[in-house]
């Protein structure tokens, strides 16, 4: 029934009783959770939860698909004919199913749901006080999904009710519940205005720190690793949303994160260390270089150690409360695992965050950062050409695409890393500007061929954005050569002539325009600087006269078209001509930029 609803939604909306039956069937199936699953669920790591592979999850997934296929007008009325009664049921399984159902249909019905959003929030928020932990977990899931699927509307209108429910849930006794409350905060922060978040910032951070380091108040408490991972991720998002205001909490959080990076060394702590790196980088950006500067050297040294080595064994029991006793240079380390793609990906991203935080002060670290980044950017695509579809159906991490009538298998993770490398080079170049000059030629040699990297759109787009920035860096640093400019413009012209994708063609035109403008302005300013002042004044007067004449001509054209009742499209075209004419203000700004 779900597949039919997706295949013929228009037809099945008109079949009497169809939507009611399929929605009711899904809701009933979602409530059939085995009673004896709760203890297993409470002890399980969310990433390895054996209770996920049950029939209720199948019904939940089907309800999501049906809502996306049939839409809000068809699905919401029958769903909410049952959901309020389910939330009021004595059976916790039905209360759980009602909340998960709202979360499941939110995406497909969001355009209609927002009209009744206030009533839905009023239904959901009391469930955060439910006696059963799985119901409170479902309430977190529901609110988090609403924050994503009705982004900004929920955060703007209902932040008081939601924070009043979510923040106390961070203190829930069950790890699964308070970890999911922290996860829901991420969904909320992704669409929240800074001013909305600030009144709640202290309460949120205080509770997150208790979850991160419970041993500070009770040495006997041992936090679950997945809770720490989730809390660190949430702190990063809260810092990103609150920006400079987060500085008041910096001294309490950054030492903990640096301690994780230094001491959480075993394979089981790999994800925790990566989360700590990313969080510290985001906090550094949020608080600014003046606050971050005292810790920047320690942070950079830890990143350098992590980049080059990976400790052979884990500490028996990693504790946030333990002192950072081992200096980066005093440990006997072994080479990093080359297959740890998560670590290498996060290192590249974290170095970029440090660059954004420190600005031009990041320049001394480029010799460490650039070689691995350039290696990833220059990597070749891992491609296999198939003779038939059966040969590659079960290959994990590969994607099949059609090129020139043949099926080609591409290793997608390598492509994403290459794309990330070019995006990171863009961050370094735009942040460091002239100080990036020594690397202009190397990066340009990679970016120009990247415009023809047809098997990944992201690589092409990143290269198109990077090239004008490189030209600007070269111009400002004095390292730009005529050969670089000629090679760049030639490659862009060739790509524009052969590109068939209209979206990327627009990016190529913008890249060409920005590159040409930078070079043309440089030459124009040099020529203008060599001319006598009286000639410049005369040219400015001539331009002002021409601009005035053009304005009169355009106004007269518009008057004539109104008299003859010309179509609106023509009127719009005439008004847009003004943008194509001479603009004295632009000319003067160019002159000021060159002085």
Coordinates of C-alpha atoms in Angstrom, one line a residue:
X1 CA 0.0 0.0 0.0
X2 CA 2.9 2.3 0.7
X3 CA 4.5 1.7 -2.6
X4 CA 1.2 2.2 -4.4
X5 CA 0.7 5.5 -2.6
X6 CA 4.1 6.7 -3.8
X7 CA 3.6 5.4 -7.4
X8 CA 0.0 6.9 -7.9
X9 CA -0.6 9.5 -5.2
X10 CA -3.1 11.5 -7.2
X11 CA -5.3 8.5 -8.0
X12 CA -5.2 7.0 -4.5
X13 CA -6.1 10.3 -2.7
X14 CA -9.4 10.0 -4.4
X15 CA -10.0 6.4 -3.3
X16 CA -12.5 6.5 -0.5
X17 CA -11.1 5.2 2.8
X18 CA -7.6 4.5 1.4
X19 CA -5.7 7.1 3.4
X20 CA -7.7 6.4 6.6
X21 CA -6.9 2.7 6.4
X22 CA -3.2 2.9 5.6
X23 CA -2.6 5.7 8.2
X24 CA -4.5 3.8 10.9
X25 CA -2.6 0.6 10.1
X26 CA 0.7 2.4 10.5
X27 CA -0.3 4.0 13.8
X28 CA -1.5 0.6 15.2
X29 CA 1.7 -1.1 14.0
X30 CA 3.9 1.6 15.6
X31 CA 2.3 0.8 19.0
X32 CA 3.3 -2.9 19.0
X33 CA 6.6 -2.5 20.8
X34 CA 7.5 -5.6 22.9
X35 CA 7.1 -4.9 26.6
X36 CA 10.4 -6.6 27.5
X37 CA 12.5 -4.3 25.2
X38 CA 12.8 -1.4 27.6
X39 CA 15.8 -2.6 29.6
X40 CA 17.6 -3.6 26.5
X41 CA 16.8 -0.2 25.0
X42 CA 18.0 1.7 28.1
X43 CA 21.4 -0.1 28.1
X44 CA 22.0 0.0 24.3
X45 CA 24.3 2.5 22.5
X46 CA 22.0 4.3 20.0
X47 CA 24.3 3.4 17.2
X48 CA 24.0 -0.3 17.9
X49 CA 20.5 -0.6 19.3
X50 CA 19.1 -4.1 18.7
X51 CA 15.5 -2.8 19.3
X52 CA 15.7 -0.7 16.1
X53 CA 15.2 -3.8 13.9
X54 CA 11.5 -4.3 14.8
X55 CA 8.2 -4.1 13.1
X56 CA 7.2 -0.7 14.7
X57 CA 10.1 0.9 12.9
X58 CA 8.9 -0.5 9.6
X59 CA 5.5 1.0 10.2
X60 CA 7.0 4.3 11.2
X61 CA 9.1 4.4 8.0
X62 CA 6.0 3.6 6.0
X63 CA 4.0 6.5 7.6
X64 CA 6.9 8.9 6.7
X65 CA 6.8 7.7 3.1
X66 CA 3.0 8.0 2.9
X67 CA 3.0 11.5 4.3
X68 CA 5.7 12.6 1.7
X69 CA 3.7 10.9 -1.1
X70 CA 0.2 12.1 -0.3
X71 CA 0.8 15.4 1.5
X72 CA -0.6 17.2 4.5
X73 CA -4.2 17.7 3.3
X74 CA -4.7 14.0 2.9
X75 CA -2.7 12.6 5.8
X76 CA -3.1 15.1 8.7
X77 CA -6.9 14.7 9.3
X78 CA -6.9 10.9 9.6
X79 CA -3.6 11.0 11.6
X80 CA -4.9 13.5 14.2
X81 CA -8.1 11.6 14.4
X82 CA -6.1 9.1 16.4
X83 CA -3.0 10.8 17.7
X84 CA -4.6 12.9 20.6
X85 CA -6.2 9.7 22.0
X86 CA -2.9 7.8 21.7
X87 CA -1.1 10.5 23.7
X88 CA -3.7 10.3 26.4
X89 CA -3.6 6.5 26.6
X90 CA -2.6 4.5 29.7
X91 CA -0.4 2.3 27.5
X92 CA 3.0 3.9 27.2
X93 CA 3.5 2.2 23.9
X94 CA 0.6 4.1 22.3
X95 CA 1.9 7.4 23.8
X96 CA 5.3 6.7 22.3
X97 CA 3.7 5.8 18.9
X98 CA 1.7 9.0 18.9
X99 CA 4.8 11.2 19.4
X100 CA 6.8 9.2 16.8
X101 CA 4.0 9.5 14.4
X102 CA 4.0 13.3 14.6
X103 CA 7.8 13.2 14.0
X104 CA 7.3 10.8 11.0
X105 CA 4.7 12.9 9.2
X106 CA 6.3 16.3 9.9
X107 CA 8.3 16.4 6.7
X108 CA 5.6 15.4 4.3
X109 CA 2.9 17.5 5.9
X110 CA 4.9 20.6 6.9
X111 CA 3.1 23.1 4.6
X112 CA -0.2 22.2 6.2
X113 CA 1.0 21.4 9.7
X114 CA 2.3 24.9 10.3
X115 CA -1.3 26.2 10.4
X116 CA -1.9 24.0 13.5
X117 CA 1.6 24.1 14.9
X118 CA 0.6 25.8 18.2
X119 CA -1.9 23.0 19.0
X120 CA 0.7 20.4 18.2
X121 CA 3.3 21.9 20.4
X122 CA 0.7 22.1 23.2
X123 CA 0.1 18.3 22.7
X124 CA 3.8 17.4 22.7
X125 CA 5.4 19.5 25.4
X126 CA 3.5 17.9 28.4
X127 CA 4.9 14.5 27.3
X128 CA 8.4 15.5 28.5
X129 CA 7.1 14.8 32.0
X130 CA 5.8 11.3 31.2
X131 CA 6.9 8.6 33.7
X132 CA 8.2 6.3 31.0
X133 CA 11.7 7.0 29.6
X134 CA 10.8 5.9 26.0
X135 CA 7.9 8.3 25.9
X136 CA 10.2 11.2 27.0
X137 CA 12.7 10.0 24.4
X138 CA 10.0 10.2 21.7
X139 CA 9.0 13.7 22.8
X140 CA 12.6 14.8 22.2
X141 CA 12.5 13.1 18.8
X142 CA 9.2 14.8 18.0
X143 CA 10.4 18.3 18.9
X144 CA 13.7 17.8 17.2
X145 CA 12.0 16.8 14.0
X146 CA 9.5 19.7 14.1
X147 CA 12.5 22.1 14.5
X148 CA 14.0 20.7 11.3
X149 CA 10.9 20.3 9.2
X150 CA 9.3 23.6 10.3
X151 CA 12.6 25.4 10.7
X152 CA 12.5 29.0 12.0
X153 CA 8.7 28.9 12.6
X154 CA 9.0 26.6 15.6
X155 CA 12.1 28.5 17.0
X156 CA 10.6 31.9 16.5
X157 CA 7.1 31.3 17.9
X158 CA 7.4 28.5 20.4
X159 CA 10.9 28.8 21.9
X160 CA 9.6 29.4 25.4
X161 CA 7.5 26.2 25.5
X162 CA 10.2 24.1 23.9
X163 CA 13.1 25.3 26.1
X164 CA 10.9 24.9 29.2
X165 CA 10.5 21.2 28.2
X166 CA 14.0 20.5 26.7
X167 CA 16.3 22.1 29.2
X168 CA 15.1 20.1 32.3
X169 CA 15.2 16.9 30.2
X170 CA 19.0 17.4 30.0
X171 CA 18.9 16.3 33.7
X172 CA 16.9 13.1 33.0
X173 CA 18.3 10.1 34.9
X174 CA 18.4 7.9 31.8
X175 CA 21.3 8.3 29.4
X176 CA 19.2 7.6 26.3
X177 CA 16.8 10.4 27.3
X178 CA 19.2 13.2 28.2
X179 CA 21.5 12.4 25.2
X180 CA 18.5 12.7 22.9
X181 CA 17.4 16.0 24.5
X182 CA 20.9 17.3 23.7
X183 CA 20.5 16.0 20.1
X184 CA 17.1 17.9 19.9
X185 CA 18.9 21.1 20.9
X186 CA 21.0 20.8 17.8
X187 CA 17.9 20.8 15.6
X188 CA 16.6 23.8 17.5
X189 CA 19.9 25.8 17.2
X190 CA 20.2 25.2 13.5
X191 CA 17.3 27.6 12.8
X192 CA 17.4 29.9 15.9
X193 CA 18.2 33.6 16.0
X194 CA 21.0 34.5 18.3
X195 CA 18.8 36.9 20.3
X196 CA 16.3 34.1 20.9
X197 CA 19.0 31.7 22.2
X198 CA 20.9 34.1 24.5
X199 CA 18.4 34.1 27.5
X200 CA 18.7 30.3 27.8
X201 CA 22.4 30.0 27.1
X202 CA 23.7 29.7 30.7
X203 CA 21.1 27.1 31.6
X204 CA 21.9 25.0 28.6
X205 CA 25.7 25.1 28.9
X206 CA 25.5 24.5 32.7
X207 CA 23.6 21.3 32.2
X208 CA 25.6 20.1 29.2
X209 CA 28.8 20.5 31.2
X210 CA 27.3 18.3 33.9
X211 CA 26.7 15.6 31.4
X212 CA 30.1 16.0 29.9
X213 CA 32.0 15.8 33.1
X214 CA 29.7 14.2 35.8
X215 CA 32.7 13.2 37.9
X216 CA 33.3 16.9 38.8
X217 CA 30.3 16.7 41.2
X218 CA 30.2 12.9 41.8
X219 CA 33.4 10.9 41.3
X220 CA 31.5 7.6 41.2
X221 CA 29.5 8.5 38.1
X222 CA 30.8 7.1 34.9
X223 CA 29.3 8.8 31.8
X224 CA 28.5 6.8 28.7
X225 CA 30.7 7.6 25.8
X226 CA 27.9 8.2 23.4
X227 CA 26.5 10.8 25.8
X228 CA 29.8 12.7 25.8
X229 CA 30.0 12.6 22.0
X230 CA 26.5 14.0 21.7
X231 CA 27.1 16.7 24.4
X232 CA 30.3 17.9 22.6
X233 CA 28.4 18.1 19.3
X234 CA 25.6 20.1 21.0
X235 CA 28.1 22.5 22.6
X236 CA 29.6 23.1 19.2
X237 CA 26.2 24.0 17.8
X238 CA 25.3 26.2 20.7
X239 CA 28.6 28.1 20.4
X240 CA 28.0 28.6 16.7
X241 CA 24.5 30.0 17.3
X242 CA 25.5 32.2 20.3
X243 CA 28.7 33.6 18.7
X244 CA 30.8 35.9 20.8
X245 CA 28.5 35.6 23.8
X246 CA 29.8 32.1 24.3
X247 CA 33.1 33.6 25.5
X248 CA 31.9 33.6 29.1
X249 CA 31.8 29.8 29.0
X250 CA 35.1 29.4 27.1
X251 CA 37.3 28.8 30.2
X252 CA 35.1 26.0 31.5
X253 CA 34.9 24.1 28.2
X254 CA 38.1 24.5 26.2
X255 CA 40.4 22.8 28.7
X256 CA 38.1 19.8 28.8
X257 CA 38.2 19.5 25.0
X258 CA 42.0 19.9 24.8
X259 CA 42.2 17.1 27.5
X260 CA 40.1 14.8 25.3
X261 CA 42.3 15.5 22.3
X262 CA 45.4 14.7 24.3
X263 CA 44.3 11.7 26.3
X264 CA 41.4 10.0 24.5
X265 CA 43.7 7.8 22.4
X266 CA 42.2 4.3 22.0
X267 CA 40.2 3.1 19.0
X268 CA 37.0 3.3 21.0
X269 CA 37.6 7.0 21.7
X270 CA 38.2 7.9 18.0
X271 CA 34.8 9.4 17.5
X272 CA 35.0 11.3 20.8
X273 CA 38.3 12.8 19.9
X274 CA 37.0 13.9 16.5
X275 CA 34.0 15.5 18.1
X276 CA 36.2 17.4 20.5
X277 CA 38.4 18.7 17.7
X278 CA 35.5 20.0 15.7
X279 CA 33.8 21.5 18.8
X280 CA 37.0 23.3 19.8
X281 CA 37.4 24.7 16.3
X282 CA 33.8 26.0 16.2
X283 CA 34.2 27.6 19.7
X284 CA 37.4 29.3 18.6
X285 CA 35.5 30.9 15.7
X286 CA 32.6 31.9 18.0
X287 CA 34.7 33.6 20.7
X288 CA 37.2 35.2 18.4
X289 CA 41.0 35.3 18.2
X290 CA 41.6 37.4 21.3
X291 CA 39.9 34.9 23.6
X292 CA 41.2 31.8 21.7
X293 CA 44.8 33.0 21.3
X294 CA 46.2 31.8 24.7
X295 CA 45.1 28.2 23.9
X296 CA 45.9 28.4 20.2
X297 CA 49.4 27.1 20.4
X298 CA 48.4 24.1 22.5
X299 CA 45.5 23.3 20.2
X300 CA 47.7 23.5 17.1
X301 CA 50.4 21.3 18.7
X302 CA 47.7 18.7 19.5
X303 CA 46.4 18.8 15.9
X304 CA 49.9 18.4 14.6
X305 CA 50.5 15.3 16.8
X306 CA 47.1 13.8 15.8
X307 CA 47.9 14.5 12.1
X308 CA 51.2 12.6 12.2
X309 CA 50.6 9.9 14.9
X310 CA 48.1 7.7 16.5
X311 CA 48.8 6.3 20.0
X312 CA 49.0 2.5 20.0
X313 CA 46.8 1.8 23.0
X314 CA 44.0 3.5 24.9
X315 CA 44.0 4.6 28.4
X316 CA 42.2 2.1 30.6
X317 CA 39.5 4.5 31.7
X318 CA 39.4 8.0 30.1
X319 CA 38.2 10.7 32.5
X320 CA 37.4 14.3 31.7
X321 CA 38.5 15.2 35.2
X322 CA 42.0 13.8 34.9
X323 CA 44.8 16.3 34.6
X324 CA 46.4 16.8 31.2
X325 CA 49.7 15.3 32.3
X326 CA 51.2 14.0 29.1
X327 CA 52.8 16.6 26.8
X328 CA 52.4 16.1 23.1
X329 CA 56.1 15.4 22.6
X330 CA 56.5 12.9 25.5
X331 CA 54.4 10.0 24.3
X332 CA 55.7 7.1 22.2
X333 CA 53.4 7.2 19.2
X334 CA 52.9 5.1 16.2
X335 CA 51.9 6.2 12.7
X336 CA 48.3 7.2 12.1
X337 CA 45.9 4.8 10.6
X338 CA 45.7 5.6 6.9
X339 CA 42.2 4.1 6.7
X340 CA 40.8 6.4 9.4
X341 CA 39.0 8.6 6.9
X342 CA 36.8 10.2 9.7
X343 CA 40.0 11.5 11.4
X344 CA 41.6 12.9 8.2
X345 CA 38.3 14.5 7.2
X346 CA 37.9 16.2 10.6
X347 CA 41.5 17.3 10.7
X348 CA 41.1 19.2 7.4
X349 CA 37.9 20.8 8.7
X350 CA 39.4 21.7 12.0
X351 CA 42.5 23.3 10.5
X352 CA 40.2 25.5 8.4
X353 CA 38.3 26.5 11.6
X354 CA 41.6 27.5 13.3
X355 CA 42.5 29.5 10.3
X356 CA 39.2 31.4 10.4
X357 CA 39.7 32.0 14.1
X358 CA 43.3 33.3 14.0
X359 CA 43.1 35.1 10.6
X360 CA 46.5 36.2 9.3
X361 CA 48.1 34.8 12.5
X362 CA 47.6 31.3 11.0
X363 CA 50.3 31.8 8.4
X364 CA 53.1 30.1 10.3
X365 CA 51.2 26.8 10.3
X366 CA 50.7 26.6 6.5
X367 CA 53.8 24.5 6.0
X368 CA 52.2 21.8 8.2
X369 CA 48.6 22.2 6.9
X370 CA 49.1 22.5 3.1
X371 CA 51.0 19.3 2.1
X372 CA 48.3 16.9 3.2
X373 CA 45.6 19.2 1.9
X374 CA 47.2 19.5 -1.5
X375 CA 47.6 15.7 -1.6
X376 CA 43.9 15.2 -1.1
X377 CA 43.0 17.9 -3.6
X378 CA 45.3 16.3 -6.2
X379 CA 44.0 12.8 -5.7
X380 CA 42.7 10.9 -8.7
X381 CA 39.2 9.5 -8.8
X382 CA 38.9 5.8 -8.0
X383 CA 36.9 4.5 -11.0
X384 CA 35.8 1.1 -12.3
X385 CA 34.1 0.6 -15.6
X386 CA 31.5 -2.2 -15.6
X387 CA 30.3 -4.4 -18.3
X388 CA 27.0 -5.2 -16.5
X389 CA 25.0 -4.0 -13.6
X390 CA 25.3 -7.1 -11.5
X391 CA 29.0 -6.7 -11.1
X392 CA 28.8 -3.7 -8.8
X393 CA 25.5 -3.9 -7.1
X394 CA 26.9 -4.9 -3.7
X395 CA 30.0 -2.7 -3.5
X396 CA 29.8 -0.5 -0.4
X397 CA 31.0 3.0 -0.7
X398 CA 30.7 3.1 -4.5
X399 CA 28.2 4.9 -6.7
X400 CA 27.3 4.0 -10.2
X401 CA 26.9 6.7 -12.8
X402 CA 26.4 6.7 -16.6
X403 CA 29.1 8.3 -18.7
X404 CA 29.3 8.1 -22.5
X405 CA 26.8 5.2 -22.5
X406 CA 28.8 3.1 -20.1
X407 CA 28.3 2.3 -16.4
X408 CA 31.1 3.6 -14.3
X409 CA 31.6 2.9 -10.6
X410 CA 33.1 5.8 -8.5
X411 CA 34.4 5.6 -4.9
X412 CA 32.2 8.3 -3.4
X413 CA 34.2 8.9 -0.1
X414 CA 37.3 9.9 -2.0
X415 CA 35.3 12.4 -4.1
X416 CA 33.8 14.0 -1.0
X417 CA 37.3 14.3 0.5
X418 CA 38.6 16.0 -2.7
X419 CA 35.6 18.4 -2.7
X420 CA 36.3 19.2 1.0
X421 CA 39.9 19.9 0.2
X422 CA 39.1 22.5 -2.4
X423 CA 36.5 24.1 -0.1
X424 CA 39.1 24.3 2.6
X425 CA 41.7 25.8 0.2
X426 CA 39.0 28.5 -0.5
X427 CA 38.8 29.2 3.2
X428 CA 42.5 29.5 3.7
X429 CA 43.0 31.7 0.6
X430 CA 40.1 34.0 1.4
X431 CA 41.1 34.3 5.1
X432 CA 44.9 34.8 4.6
X433 CA 44.7 36.8 1.4
X434 CA 48.2 38.0 0.4
X435 CA 49.8 35.7 3.0
X436 CA 48.6 32.8 1.0
X437 CA 50.8 34.0 -1.9
X438 CA 53.5 31.3 -1.8
X439 CA 50.9 28.6 -2.6
X440 CA 49.0 30.4 -5.4
X441 CA 50.8 28.5 -8.2
X442 CA 50.4 25.1 -6.7
X443 CA 46.7 25.5 -5.9
X444 CA 45.9 27.1 -9.2
X445 CA 47.5 24.2 -11.0
X446 CA 45.0 21.9 -9.2
X447 CA 41.9 24.2 -9.4
X448 CA 42.1 24.8 -13.2
X449 CA 41.8 21.1 -14.1
X450 CA 39.2 20.8 -11.4
X451 CA 36.8 22.8 -13.5
X452 CA 36.6 19.7 -15.7
X453 CA 36.1 17.2 -12.9
X454 CA 32.8 16.0 -14.3
X455 CA 32.1 13.2 -11.9
X456 CA 31.6 15.5 -8.9
X457 CA 29.7 18.8 -9.2
X458 CA 30.9 19.9 -5.8
X459 CA 34.6 19.8 -6.9
X460 CA 33.8 21.9 -10.0
X461 CA 31.8 24.5 -8.0
X462 CA 34.5 24.8 -5.4
X463 CA 37.2 25.3 -8.0
X464 CA 35.0 28.0 -9.8
X465 CA 34.8 29.9 -6.5
X466 CA 38.4 29.4 -5.6
X467 CA 40.0 30.7 -8.8
X468 CA 39.1 34.4 -8.5
X469 CA 40.2 34.3 -4.8
X470 CA 43.6 32.9 -5.9
X471 CA 44.0 35.6 -8.5
X472 CA 43.2 38.3 -5.8
X473 CA 45.7 36.7 -3.4
X474 CA 48.3 36.7 -6.1
X475 CA 47.7 40.3 -7.1
X476 CA 47.8 41.5 -3.4
X477 CA 50.9 39.4 -2.7
X478 CA 52.8 40.4 -5.9
X479 CA 53.1 36.7 -6.9
X480 CA 50.6 36.8 -9.8
X481 CA 52.3 36.3 -13.1
X482 CA 51.1 37.0 -16.7
X483 CA 51.3 33.2 -17.3
X484 CA 48.9 32.5 -14.4
X485 CA 46.3 35.0 -15.8
X486 CA 46.6 33.7 -19.4
X487 CA 46.3 30.1 -18.2
X488 CA 43.3 30.9 -16.1
X489 CA 41.4 32.9 -18.7
X490 CA 42.2 30.3 -21.4
X491 CA 40.9 27.4 -19.3
X492 CA 37.7 29.3 -18.4
X493 CA 37.0 30.2 -22.0
X494 CA 37.5 26.6 -23.1
X495 CA 35.2 25.3 -20.3
X496 CA 32.5 27.9 -21.1
X497 CA 32.5 26.9 -24.7
X498 CA 32.0 23.2 -23.9
X499 CA 29.8 23.3 -20.8
X500 CA 26.2 22.0 -21.2
X501 CA 25.1 22.3 -17.6
X502 CA 23.3 25.7 -17.3
X503 CA 23.8 25.8 -13.6
X504 CA 27.6 25.3 -13.7
X505 CA 27.8 27.5 -16.8
X506 CA 26.5 30.4 -14.6
X507 CA 29.3 29.6 -12.1
X508 CA 31.9 29.6 -14.9
X509 CA 30.7 33.0 -16.2
X510 CA 30.8 34.5 -12.7
X511 CA 34.3 33.0 -12.2
X512 CA 35.4 34.5 -15.5
X513 CA 33.8 37.9 -14.7
X514 CA 35.4 38.1 -11.3
X515 CA 38.8 37.0 -12.6
X516 CA 38.7 39.4 -15.5
X517 CA 37.5 42.2 -13.4
X518 CA 40.4 41.8 -10.9
X519 CA 43.0 41.8 -13.7
X520 CA 41.3 44.6 -15.6
X521 CA 41.0 46.8 -12.5
X522 CA 44.7 46.3 -11.7
X523 CA 45.8 47.4 -15.1
X524 CA 43.3 50.3 -15.1
X525 CA 44.5 51.6 -11.7
X526 CA 48.1 51.4 -12.8
X527 CA 47.3 53.5 -15.9
X528 CA 45.2 55.9 -14.0
X529 CA 48.0 56.4 -11.4
X530 CA 50.4 57.5 -14.1
X531 CA 48.1 60.2 -15.5
X532 CA 48.1 63.9 -14.5
X533 CA 45.3 64.9 -12.0
X534 CA 43.7 67.4 -14.4
X535 CA 43.1 64.6 -17.0
X536 CA 41.4 62.4 -14.3
X537 CA 39.1 65.4 -13.4
X538 CA 38.2 65.9 -17.1
X539 CA 37.4 62.2 -17.5
X540 CA 35.2 62.3 -14.4
X541 CA 33.2 65.2 -15.8
X542 CA 32.8 63.5 -19.2
X543 CA 31.5 60.4 -17.5
X544 CA 29.1 62.4 -15.4
X545 CA 27.7 64.0 -18.6
X546 CA 27.4 60.7 -20.4
X547 CA 25.6 59.1 -17.4
X548 CA 23.1 62.0 -17.3
X549 CA 22.4 61.7 -21.0
X550 CA 21.8 57.9 -20.6
X551 CA 19.4 58.4 -17.8
X552 CA 17.4 60.9 -19.8
X553 CA 17.3 58.5 -22.8
X554 CA 16.0 55.6 -20.6
X555 CA 13.4 57.8 -19.0
X556 CA 12.1 58.9 -22.4
X557 CA 12.0 55.3 -23.7
X558 CA 9.9 54.3 -20.7
X559 CA 7.5 57.2 -21.3
X560 CA 7.0 56.2 -25.0
X561 CA 6.4 52.5 -24.0
X562 CA 3.7 53.6 -21.5
X563 CA 1.9 55.6 -24.1
X564 CA 1.8 52.7 -26.5
X565 CA 0.8 50.3 -23.7
X566 CA 3.8 48.1 -24.2
X567 CA 3.9 44.6 -22.4
X568 CA 5.3 44.5 -18.9
X569 CA 8.3 42.4 -20.0
X570 CA 9.5 45.2 -22.3
X571 CA 9.1 47.8 -19.5
X572 CA 11.3 45.6 -17.2
X573 CA 13.9 45.1 -19.9
X574 CA 14.2 48.9 -20.4
X575 CA 14.5 49.6 -16.7
X576 CA 17.3 47.0 -16.5
X577 CA 19.3 48.9 -19.2
X578 CA 20.3 51.3 -16.5
X579 CA 22.5 48.6 -14.9
X580 CA 24.4 48.2 -18.2
X581 CA 25.3 51.8 -18.6
X582 CA 28.2 53.9 -17.2
X583 CA 28.2 54.2 -13.4
X584 CA 30.2 57.1 -12.1
X585 CA 30.1 55.8 -8.5
X586 CA 31.7 52.5 -9.6
X587 CA 34.4 54.5 -11.5
X588 CA 35.2 56.6 -8.4
X589 CA 35.3 53.5 -6.2
X590 CA 37.8 51.9 -8.6
X591 CA 39.9 55.0 -8.4
X592 CA 39.8 55.0 -4.6
X593 CA 40.7 51.3 -4.5
X594 CA 43.7 52.0 -6.6
X595 CA 45.0 54.9 -4.6

